[in-house]
mmCIF file of C-alpha atoms and ligand atoms in Angstrom:
data_model
loop_
_atom_site.group_PDB
_atom_site.id
_atom_site.type_symbol
_atom_site.label_atom_id
_atom_site.label_comp_id
_atom_site.label_asym_id
_atom_site.label_seq_id
_atom_site.Cartn_x
_atom_site.Cartn_y
_atom_site.Cartn_z
ATOM 1 C CA UNK V 600 -110.727 102.840 -122.744
ATOM 2 C CA UNK V 601 -113.098 99.963 -123.282
ATOM 3 C CA UNK V 602 -116.453 100.352 -125.257
ATOM 4 C CA UNK V 603 -119.792 99.807 -123.164
ATOM 5 C CA UNK V 604 -121.051 97.242 -125.676
ATOM 6 C CA UNK V 605 -125.006 98.145 -126.834
ATOM 7 C CA UNK V 606 -126.946 95.192 -126.957
ATOM 8 C CA UNK V 607 -129.446 95.816 -129.513
ATOM 9 C CA UNK V 608 -131.266 92.550 -128.264
ATOM 10 C CA UNK V 609 -131.848 94.024 -124.776
ATOM 11 C CA UNK V 610 -133.229 97.769 -126.366
ATOM 12 C CA UNK V 611 -135.293 96.177 -129.070
ATOM 13 C CA UNK V 612 -136.521 93.934 -126.352
ATOM 14 C CA UNK V 613 -137.377 96.986 -124.208
ATOM 15 C CA UNK V 614 -139.199 98.604 -127.010
ATOM 16 C CA UNK V 615 -141.122 95.832 -128.361
ATOM 17 C CA UNK V 616 -142.790 95.559 -124.678
ATOM 18 C CA UNK V 617 -143.367 99.494 -124.736
ATOM 19 C CA UNK V 618 -145.137 98.615 -128.135
ATOM 20 C CA UNK V 619 -147.296 95.581 -126.736
ATOM 21 C CA UNK V 620 -148.578 97.958 -123.688
ATOM 22 C CA UNK V 621 -149.460 100.349 -126.386
ATOM 23 C CA UNK V 622 -151.104 97.785 -128.830
ATOM 24 C CA UNK V 623 -153.227 96.087 -126.088
ATOM 25 C CA UNK V 624 -154.363 99.603 -124.842
ATOM 26 C CA UNK V 625 -155.547 100.130 -128.826
ATOM 27 C CA UNK V 626 -157.206 97.066 -128.749
ATOM 28 C CA UNK V 627 -159.080 98.016 -125.497
ATOM 29 C CA UNK V 628 -159.825 101.753 -125.825
ATOM 30 C CA UNK V 629 -160.326 101.597 -130.076
ATOM 31 C CA UNK V 630 -161.085 97.852 -130.919
ATOM 32 C CA UNK V 631 -158.287 98.458 -133.461
ATOM 33 C CA UNK V 632 -155.550 95.677 -133.861
ATOM 34 C CA UNK V 633 -152.735 96.567 -136.329
ATOM 35 C CA UNK V 634 -152.404 94.705 -139.207
ATOM 36 C CA UNK V 635 -149.149 93.776 -141.483
ATOM 37 C CA UNK V 636 -149.209 91.940 -144.467
ATOM 38 C CA UNK V 637 -145.352 90.420 -145.502
ATOM 39 C CA UNK V 638 -145.046 89.227 -149.289
ATOM 40 C CA UNK V 639 -142.256 86.528 -150.265
ATOM 41 C CA UNK V 640 -141.830 85.895 -153.669
ATOM 42 C CA UNK V 641 -139.297 82.984 -154.155
ATOM 43 C CA UNK V 642 -137.407 80.536 -151.917
ATOM 44 C CA UNK V 643 -134.291 82.966 -150.772
ATOM 45 C CA UNK V 644 -133.120 81.140 -147.637
ATOM 46 C CA UNK V 645 -132.280 84.509 -145.981
ATOM 47 C CA UNK V 646 -135.521 86.039 -146.925
ATOM 48 C CA UNK V 647 -137.198 83.422 -145.558
ATOM 49 C CA UNK V 648 -135.954 83.845 -142.169
ATOM 50 C CA UNK V 649 -136.535 87.696 -142.519
ATOM 51 C CA UNK V 650 -139.667 87.274 -143.294
ATOM 52 C CA UNK V 651 -140.521 84.461 -140.328
ATOM 53 C CA UNK V 652 -138.695 86.607 -137.571
ATOM 54 C CA UNK V 653 -140.868 89.903 -138.955
ATOM 55 C CA UNK V 654 -144.368 87.660 -138.540
ATOM 56 C CA UNK V 655 -143.129 85.897 -134.992
ATOM 57 C CA UNK V 656 -142.130 89.396 -133.884
ATOM 58 C CA UNK V 657 -145.659 90.600 -134.887
ATOM 59 C CA UNK V 658 -147.680 87.861 -132.898
ATOM 60 C CA UNK V 659 -145.444 88.249 -130.116
ATOM 61 C CA UNK V 660 -146.734 91.581 -129.256
ATOM 62 C CA UNK V 661 -150.244 91.644 -130.531
ATOM 63 C CA UNK V 662 -149.823 92.609 -134.274
ATOM 64 C CA UNK V 663 -152.476 90.769 -136.922
ATOM 65 C CA UNK V 664 -149.653 89.443 -139.348
ATOM 66 C CA UNK V 665 -150.001 87.525 -142.726
ATOM 67 C CA UNK V 666 -147.624 86.249 -144.369
ATOM 68 C CA UNK V 667 -148.058 85.571 -148.113
ATOM 69 C CA UNK V 668 -145.528 83.413 -150.209
ATOM 70 C CA UNK V 669 -145.264 83.629 -154.018
ATOM 71 C CA UNK V 670 -143.712 80.881 -156.414
ATOM 72 C CA UNK V 671 -140.436 82.399 -157.850
ATOM 73 C CA UNK V 672 -141.989 82.671 -161.528
ATOM 74 C CA UNK V 673 -144.977 84.683 -160.367
ATOM 75 C CA UNK V 674 -145.632 87.406 -163.038
ATOM 76 C CA UNK V 675 -145.101 91.283 -162.287
ATOM 77 C CA UNK V 676 -148.834 92.037 -162.831
ATOM 78 C CA UNK V 677 -149.979 89.162 -160.307
ATOM 79 C CA UNK V 678 -147.499 90.997 -157.469
ATOM 80 C CA UNK V 679 -148.998 94.165 -158.532
ATOM 81 C CA UNK V 680 -152.651 93.132 -157.886
ATOM 82 C CA UNK V 681 -151.920 91.968 -154.585
ATOM 83 C CA UNK V 682 -150.120 94.938 -153.462
ATOM 84 C CA UNK V 683 -153.322 96.979 -154.689
ATOM 85 C CA UNK V 684 -155.774 94.541 -153.124
ATOM 86 C CA UNK V 685 -153.913 95.130 -149.742
ATOM 87 C CA UNK V 686 -153.914 99.004 -150.563
ATOM 88 C CA UNK V 687 -157.841 98.821 -150.423
ATOM 89 C CA UNK V 688 -157.905 96.472 -147.272
ATOM 90 C CA UNK V 689 -158.922 98.547 -143.785
ATOM 91 C CA UNK V 690 -157.469 95.835 -141.710
ATOM 92 C CA UNK V 691 -154.377 96.372 -143.352
ATOM 93 C CA UNK V 692 -151.869 98.923 -141.957
ATOM 94 C CA UNK V 693 -148.773 97.777 -143.635
ATOM 95 C CA UNK V 694 -147.370 96.047 -146.474
ATOM 96 C CA UNK V 695 -144.065 94.585 -146.695
ATOM 97 C CA UNK V 696 -142.533 93.202 -149.692
ATOM 98 C CA UNK V 697 -139.326 91.301 -148.838
ATOM 99 C CA UNK V 698 -136.350 92.311 -151.144
ATOM 100 C CA UNK V 699 -134.587 91.023 -153.189
ATOM 101 C CA UNK V 700 -137.457 90.200 -155.413
ATOM 102 C CA UNK V 701 -136.624 88.155 -158.546
ATOM 103 C CA UNK V 702 -134.878 89.485 -161.676
ATOM 104 C CA UNK V 703 -138.242 89.473 -164.042
ATOM 105 C CA UNK V 704 -139.885 91.972 -161.344
ATOM 106 C CA UNK V 705 -139.202 95.647 -161.397
ATOM 107 C CA UNK V 706 -138.608 96.509 -157.567
ATOM 108 C CA UNK V 707 -139.376 100.051 -157.953
ATOM 109 C CA UNK V 708 -142.632 99.694 -159.730
ATOM 110 C CA UNK V 709 -143.810 97.300 -156.991
ATOM 111 C CA UNK V 710 -142.439 99.337 -154.291
ATOM 112 C CA UNK V 711 -143.813 102.588 -155.681
ATOM 113 C CA UNK V 712 -147.345 100.613 -156.125
ATOM 114 C CA UNK V 713 -147.284 100.590 -152.098
ATOM 115 C CA UNK V 714 -150.102 103.098 -150.602
ATOM 116 C CA UNK V 715 -147.238 105.464 -148.602
ATOM 117 C CA UNK V 716 -149.618 105.515 -145.800
ATOM 118 C CA UNK V 717 -149.003 101.703 -145.495
ATOM 119 C CA UNK V 718 -145.488 101.743 -146.679
ATOM 120 C CA UNK V 719 -144.244 100.589 -143.042
ATOM 121 C CA UNK V 720 -140.567 99.909 -144.585
ATOM 122 C CA UNK V 721 -140.266 103.529 -145.359
ATOM 123 C CA UNK V 722 -139.060 102.853 -149.326
ATOM 124 C CA UNK V 723 -141.603 105.196 -151.176
ATOM 125 C CA UNK V 724 -140.307 107.933 -152.719
ATOM 126 C CA UNK V 725 -143.377 110.115 -150.930
ATOM 127 C CA UNK V 726 -142.037 108.892 -147.623
ATOM 128 C CA UNK V 727 -138.918 109.503 -148.575
ATOM 129 C CA UNK V 728 -139.658 112.999 -149.753
ATOM 130 C CA UNK V 729 -141.430 113.294 -146.255
ATOM 131 C CA UNK V 730 -138.333 112.496 -144.455
ATOM 132 C CA UNK V 731 -136.127 114.865 -146.156
ATOM 133 C CA UNK V 732 -138.828 117.823 -145.745
ATOM 134 C CA UNK V 733 -138.767 116.443 -142.220
ATOM 135 C CA UNK V 734 -142.359 115.608 -142.009
ATOM 136 C CA UNK V 735 -144.363 113.217 -140.560
ATOM 137 C CA UNK V 736 -143.627 109.838 -142.322
ATOM 138 C CA UNK V 737 -142.479 106.203 -141.703
ATOM 139 C CA UNK V 738 -138.696 106.339 -141.177
ATOM 140 C CA UNK V 739 -136.853 103.502 -142.973
ATOM 141 C CA UNK V 740 -136.401 100.794 -140.054
ATOM 142 C CA UNK V 741 -132.321 100.451 -139.993
ATOM 143 C CA UNK V 742 -131.806 104.102 -139.822
ATOM 144 C CA UNK V 743 -134.327 104.458 -137.436
ATOM 145 C CA UNK V 744 -133.116 101.856 -135.496
ATOM 146 C CA UNK V 745 -129.788 103.310 -135.370
ATOM 147 C CA UNK V 746 -131.573 106.772 -134.092
ATOM 148 C CA UNK V 747 -133.203 104.686 -131.387
ATOM 149 C CA UNK V 748 -129.716 103.083 -130.661
ATOM 150 C CA UNK V 749 -128.006 106.256 -129.844
ATOM 151 C CA UNK V 750 -130.938 107.946 -128.533
ATOM 152 C CA UNK V 751 -131.081 105.184 -125.484
ATOM 153 C CA UNK V 752 -127.520 104.739 -125.143
ATOM 154 C CA UNK V 753 -126.942 108.752 -124.245
ATOM 155 C CA UNK V 754 -124.444 109.333 -127.514
ATOM 156 C CA UNK V 755 -124.807 113.261 -127.987
ATOM 157 C CA UNK V 756 -125.481 113.733 -131.973
ATOM 158 C CA UNK V 757 -125.732 117.507 -131.722
ATOM 159 C CA UNK V 758 -123.069 119.225 -133.127
ATOM 160 C CA UNK V 759 -121.082 115.674 -133.565
ATOM 161 C CA UNK V 760 -118.916 114.842 -136.489
ATOM 162 C CA UNK V 761 -120.450 111.804 -137.991
ATOM 163 C CA UNK V 762 -119.083 109.847 -140.741
ATOM 164 C CA UNK V 763 -121.168 107.262 -142.257
ATOM 165 C CA UNK V 764 -119.927 104.685 -144.589
ATOM 166 C CA UNK V 765 -122.095 103.626 -147.238
ATOM 167 C CA UNK V 766 -124.799 105.295 -149.375
ATOM 168 C CA UNK V 767 -127.224 102.901 -149.798
ATOM 169 C CA UNK V 768 -131.060 103.999 -150.603
ATOM 170 C CA UNK V 769 -132.223 101.986 -147.612
ATOM 171 C CA UNK V 770 -129.392 102.582 -144.922
ATOM 172 C CA UNK V 771 -126.524 105.005 -145.676
ATOM 173 C CA UNK V 772 -128.577 108.048 -147.694
ATOM 174 C CA UNK V 773 -131.569 108.061 -145.076
ATOM 175 C CA UNK V 774 -128.888 107.666 -142.432
ATOM 176 C CA UNK V 775 -127.303 110.733 -143.408
ATOM 177 C CA UNK V 776 -130.146 112.522 -144.003
ATOM 178 C CA UNK V 777 -131.605 111.798 -140.601
ATOM 179 C CA UNK V 778 -128.456 112.748 -138.756
ATOM 180 C CA UNK V 779 -128.032 116.468 -140.287
ATOM 181 C CA UNK V 780 -131.868 117.365 -139.483
ATOM 182 C CA UNK V 781 -132.828 119.848 -137.264
ATOM 183 C CA UNK V 782 -134.093 117.256 -135.093
ATOM 184 C CA UNK V 783 -133.814 115.083 -131.657
ATOM 185 C CA UNK V 784 -130.725 112.876 -132.601
ATOM 186 C CA UNK V 785 -130.045 115.123 -135.301
ATOM 187 C CA UNK V 786 -128.358 117.942 -135.364
ATOM 188 C CA UNK V 787 -124.653 116.704 -136.258
ATOM 189 C CA UNK V 788 -122.359 117.343 -139.468
ATOM 190 C CA UNK V 789 -122.369 114.431 -141.300
ATOM 191 C CA UNK V 790 -119.466 113.173 -144.071
ATOM 192 C CA UNK V 791 -120.708 110.384 -146.106
ATOM 193 C CA UNK V 792 -118.286 108.037 -147.384
ATOM 194 C CA UNK V 793 -118.199 105.613 -150.354
ATOM 195 C CA UNK V 794 -116.260 103.473 -153.108
ATOM 196 C CA UNK V 795 -114.853 106.745 -154.675
ATOM 197 C CA UNK V 796 -113.960 108.515 -151.067
ATOM 198 C CA UNK V 797 -110.085 109.076 -151.235
ATOM 199 C CA UNK V 798 -108.908 109.168 -147.902
ATOM 200 C CA UNK V 799 -111.637 107.419 -145.853
ATOM 201 C CA UNK V 800 -109.209 106.745 -142.647
ATOM 202 C CA UNK V 801 -108.930 110.671 -142.470
ATOM 203 C CA UNK V 802 -112.572 110.996 -142.300
ATOM 204 C CA UNK V 803 -113.212 108.274 -140.033
ATOM 205 C CA UNK V 804 -110.112 109.497 -137.669
ATOM 206 C CA UNK V 805 -112.023 113.121 -137.165
ATOM 207 C CA UNK V 806 -115.600 111.153 -136.365
ATOM 208 C CA UNK V 807 -117.503 111.290 -132.997
ATOM 209 C CA UNK V 808 -119.912 108.902 -134.521
ATOM 210 C CA UNK V 809 -119.129 106.159 -137.253
ATOM 211 C CA UNK V 810 -121.990 104.382 -138.623
ATOM 212 C CA UNK V 811 -120.908 101.629 -141.150
ATOM 213 C CA UNK V 812 -123.141 99.992 -143.550
ATOM 214 C CA UNK V 813 -120.977 98.821 -146.016
ATOM 215 C CA UNK V 814 -121.001 94.797 -146.561
ATOM 216 C CA UNK V 815 -117.317 94.163 -145.963
ATOM 217 C CA UNK V 816 -116.181 92.458 -143.303
ATOM 218 C CA UNK V 817 -114.363 94.246 -140.497
ATOM 219 C CA UNK V 818 -113.265 97.002 -142.582
ATOM 220 C CA UNK V 819 -113.043 99.629 -140.158
ATOM 221 C CA UNK V 820 -109.947 98.947 -138.298
ATOM 222 C CA UNK V 821 -108.425 100.219 -134.477
ATOM 223 C CA UNK V 822 -105.983 102.653 -136.511
ATOM 224 C CA UNK V 823 -109.006 104.607 -138.230
ATOM 225 C CA UNK V 824 -110.609 105.534 -135.385
ATOM 226 C CA UNK V 825 -109.854 108.299 -132.302
ATOM 227 C CA UNK V 826 -110.488 107.478 -128.523
ATOM 228 C CA UNK V 827 -114.043 107.603 -127.467
ATOM 229 C CA UNK V 828 -115.592 107.234 -130.980
ATOM 230 C CA UNK V 829 -119.297 105.590 -130.703
ATOM 231 C CA UNK V 830 -119.497 102.745 -133.515
ATOM 232 C CA UNK V 831 -122.563 101.678 -135.138
ATOM 233 C CA UNK V 832 -122.000 98.765 -136.998
ATOM 234 C CA UNK V 833 -124.883 97.801 -139.354
ATOM 235 C CA UNK V 834 -122.989 95.673 -141.596
ATOM 236 C CA UNK V 835 -123.994 91.870 -141.305
ATOM 237 C CA UNK V 836 -121.169 89.606 -143.713
ATOM 238 C CA UNK V 837 -121.462 85.934 -143.231
ATOM 239 C CA UNK V 838 -117.465 84.759 -142.924
ATOM 240 C CA UNK V 839 -117.587 81.392 -142.438
ATOM 241 C CA UNK V 840 -119.893 78.365 -141.137
ATOM 242 C CA UNK V 841 -119.573 76.330 -137.832
ATOM 243 C CA UNK V 842 -119.165 73.086 -137.543
ATOM 244 C CA UNK V 843 -123.129 72.254 -137.033
ATOM 245 C CA UNK V 844 -123.328 74.715 -140.403
ATOM 246 C CA UNK V 845 -124.712 77.979 -138.514
ATOM 247 C CA UNK V 846 -123.634 80.999 -140.356
ATOM 248 C CA UNK V 847 -120.763 82.679 -138.539
ATOM 249 C CA UNK V 848 -121.232 86.734 -138.853
ATOM 250 C CA UNK V 849 -118.996 89.714 -138.631
ATOM 251 C CA UNK V 850 -119.834 93.441 -138.884
ATOM 252 C CA UNK V 851 -118.401 95.969 -140.815
ATOM 253 C CA UNK V 852 -116.017 97.107 -137.919
ATOM 254 C CA UNK V 853 -113.039 94.985 -136.423
ATOM 255 C CA UNK V 854 -115.002 94.550 -133.221
ATOM 256 C CA UNK V 855 -112.297 93.123 -130.903
ATOM 257 C CA UNK V 856 -109.597 95.944 -131.615
ATOM 258 C CA UNK V 857 -111.892 98.843 -132.385
ATOM 259 C CA UNK V 858 -113.837 97.982 -128.520
ATOM 260 C CA UNK V 859 -110.826 98.840 -126.931
ATOM 261 C CA UNK V 860 -110.827 102.309 -128.211
ATOM 262 C CA UNK V 861 -114.020 103.662 -128.747
ATOM 263 C CA UNK V 862 -116.708 104.778 -125.706
ATOM 264 C CA UNK V 863 -119.625 102.607 -127.206
ATOM 265 C CA UNK V 864 -120.141 99.999 -129.819
ATOM 266 C CA UNK V 865 -122.545 97.596 -131.313
ATOM 267 C CA UNK V 866 -121.949 94.050 -131.688
ATOM 268 C CA UNK V 867 -122.951 91.678 -134.643
ATOM 269 C CA UNK V 868 -125.235 89.900 -134.294
ATOM 270 C CA UNK V 869 -127.158 91.401 -131.716
ATOM 271 C CA UNK V 870 -126.648 95.007 -132.488
ATOM 272 C CA UNK V 871 -128.242 96.988 -135.019
ATOM 273 C CA UNK V 872 -129.873 93.919 -136.698
ATOM 274 C CA UNK V 873 -132.972 93.097 -133.666
ATOM 275 C CA UNK V 874 -133.670 96.750 -133.872
ATOM 276 C CA UNK V 875 -134.602 96.722 -137.527
ATOM 277 C CA UNK V 876 -137.537 94.284 -137.178
ATOM 278 C CA UNK V 877 -138.703 96.450 -134.081
ATOM 279 C CA UNK V 878 -138.852 99.529 -135.744
ATOM 280 C CA UNK V 879 -140.942 98.080 -138.550
ATOM 281 C CA UNK V 880 -143.341 97.032 -135.722
ATOM 282 C CA UNK V 881 -143.126 100.665 -134.480
ATOM 283 C CA UNK V 882 -143.970 101.728 -138.023
ATOM 284 C CA UNK V 883 -147.277 99.321 -138.093
ATOM 285 C CA UNK V 884 -148.189 100.794 -134.798
ATOM 286 C CA UNK V 885 -147.845 104.142 -135.951
ATOM 287 C CA UNK V 886 -149.675 103.347 -139.234
ATOM 288 C CA UNK V 887 -152.829 101.878 -137.390
ATOM 289 C CA UNK V 888 -152.838 104.901 -135.474
ATOM 290 C CA UNK V 889 -152.612 107.305 -138.636
ATOM 291 C CA UNK V 890 -155.778 105.313 -139.893
ATOM 292 C CA UNK V 891 -157.909 105.556 -136.899
ATOM 293 C CA UNK V 892 -157.095 109.758 -137.253
ATOM 294 C CA UNK V 893 -155.409 108.997 -133.147
ATOM 295 C CA UNK V 894 -152.216 110.816 -134.315
HETATM 296 P P1 NAP Z 1052 -125.276 98.026 -150.404
HETATM 297 O O1 NAP Z 1052 -126.174 98.491 -151.048
HETATM 298 O O2 NAP Z 1052 -124.357 97.200 -151.070
HETATM 299 O O3 NAP Z 1052 -124.460 99.737 -150.071
HETATM 300 C C1 NAP Z 1052 -122.936 99.597 -149.627
HETATM 301 C C2 NAP Z 1052 -122.357 100.927 -149.970
HETATM 302 O O4 NAP Z 1052 -121.013 100.631 -149.462
HETATM 303 C C3 NAP Z 1052 -122.304 101.434 -151.196
HETATM 304 O O5 NAP Z 1052 -122.455 102.798 -150.800
HETATM 305 C C4 NAP Z 1052 -120.870 101.345 -151.453
HETATM 306 O O6 NAP Z 1052 -120.359 102.159 -151.866
HETATM 307 C C5 NAP Z 1052 -120.125 101.616 -150.134
HETATM 308 N N1 NAP Z 1052 -118.738 100.554 -150.178
HETATM 309 C C6 NAP Z 1052 -118.702 99.175 -150.394
HETATM 310 N N2 NAP Z 1052 -117.594 99.105 -150.610
HETATM 311 C C7 NAP Z 1052 -116.864 100.084 -149.734
HETATM 312 C C8 NAP Z 1052 -115.525 100.192 -149.853
HETATM 313 N N3 NAP Z 1052 -114.286 99.211 -149.865
HETATM 314 N N4 NAP Z 1052 -115.058 101.312 -149.361
HETATM 315 C C9 NAP Z 1052 -116.137 102.377 -149.180
HETATM 316 N N5 NAP Z 1052 -117.311 102.371 -149.299
HETATM 317 C C10 NAP Z 1052 -117.272 101.090 -149.677
HETATM 318 O O7 NAP Z 1052 -125.571 97.828 -148.799
HETATM 319 P P2 NAP Z 1052 -126.429 97.953 -147.861
HETATM 320 O O8 NAP Z 1052 -127.696 97.616 -148.448
HETATM 321 O O9 NAP Z 1052 -126.225 99.389 -147.472
HETATM 322 O O10 NAP Z 1052 -126.444 97.261 -146.747
HETATM 323 C C11 NAP Z 1052 -124.786 97.435 -145.972
HETATM 324 C C12 NAP Z 1052 -124.401 96.252 -145.000
HETATM 325 O O11 NAP Z 1052 -125.450 96.355 -144.047
HETATM 326 C C13 NAP Z 1052 -124.906 95.056 -145.359
HETATM 327 O O12 NAP Z 1052 -123.464 94.141 -144.648
HETATM 328 C C14 NAP Z 1052 -125.990 94.370 -145.208
HETATM 329 O O13 NAP Z 1052 -126.103 92.931 -144.925
HETATM 330 C C15 NAP Z 1052 -126.255 95.037 -143.652
HETATM 331 N N6 NAP Z 1052 -127.669 95.490 -143.593
HETATM 332 C C16 NAP Z 1052 -127.977 95.133 -142.338
HETATM 333 C C17 NAP Z 1052 -129.105 95.388 -141.834
HETATM 334 C C18 NAP Z 1052 -129.766 95.134 -140.372
HETATM 335 O O14 NAP Z 1052 -130.728 95.237 -140.148
HETATM 336 N N7 NAP Z 1052 -128.666 95.360 -139.692
HETATM 337 C C19 NAP Z 1052 -129.970 96.510 -142.726
HETATM 338 C C20 NAP Z 1052 -129.681 96.621 -143.991
HETATM 339 C C21 NAP Z 1052 -128.338 96.138 -144.246
HETATM 340 P P3 NAP Z 1052 -120.723 102.868 -153.625
HETATM 341 O O15 NAP Z 1052 -122.129 103.436 -153.307
HETATM 342 O O16 NAP Z 1052 -119.643 103.654 -154.128
HETATM 343 O O17 NAP Z 1052 -120.727 101.421 -154.351
#
C-alpha cells in the first residue's frame, strides 16, 4: 500500500478561503472586522518568521492584524501592561504572545494575564479547562489543525486506536484529550507515549492512527507501524541546510519508508504546519463573533 499524501497546504488554503468569505460577510452585515494583535519579544529568527507568517495570513483573509515587536530586555511588567491594554481594547479580538519568551519573563504569568475570551492560541488555563469539559472554547491551534486534517481526509476516529507520541502542553496533552472526547473527530481509544514509555514500537504497531509530536527526526520507522495506519506528523526538525542556506526540514516520521505502509500521511513541510496558522485565524474570527454576541 502506498499512502495518500495529505497536503496541509491545500487543506489550509481551502479553509482560509472559507474564512475569507465569512469575514467579508461579517463586515458587510455587521460592520465588524476581526482584530488580532501579535506580540514578539526579542529577535529569535524562527519566532520572527512565525509572527510574520501569522500577520501575512491575517491580512490576506481580511483580519486586521497589528504586530508589536519589543526589545529582548523588555521588563515583565511592561509586557503585562501591554497585554492588559489589549484586554480592554474592543477592536482587538485576539492577543497572541509569541513563545518562547526571554528567560527573565515568566511565560505562565503572561499567558494567564490574557483575557480568556481573547486567548486565540487556546493556552490559557480557562480555555484548557473548558476544552477538557467539552465546553465552547478556543481549541489550541496545532491539535485543532490535526482534527481538521483527519476530518477532511475522511479518517474515521470513532473507535480507532490512536497513539500520540509526545505529551507537551501545546500539542500532545490537548491532542490526547480531544481525541478521546465524545465529539466529532473524537471517540478514539487513546494511548500517549513519552520518554518513559517502555515499548513504544509495540504501542505504535497496534495503532490505527499515529500522531507524532516529539521533535526527533524520523523517529517513527516503517517497522513500528501496521499496514493501513493513518499518520499525522506534527514534528518540525531542522536536519541541515541547502547550499543556499535554506533549512532542510524533516518530521518525526520516516516519511519515505512509512508512506509505503500507511493509508494516509502528512508530509513535513506542508502537512500540519500550515494548519496551525489557519486555526489561529479561525479562532480570531470565532472571538469576533463571540464578542458581538453572534455565537
Ligand atoms: P516538546 O514540548 O519538546 O515535547 C516533546 C514530547 O516528546 C515530550 O512529551 C517528550 O517526552 C516526548 N519525547 C521526546 N523524545 C522522545 C523519545 N525519544 N521517545 C518518546 N517520547 C519522546 O515538543 P512540542 O512543543 O510538543 O513539539 C513537538 C514537535 O512538534 C517539535 O518538532 C515541534 O517543532 C513541532 N511542532 C510543530 C507545530 C506545527 O505547527 N507543525 C506546532 C508545535 C510543535 P517527555 O514528556 O517524557 O519529556
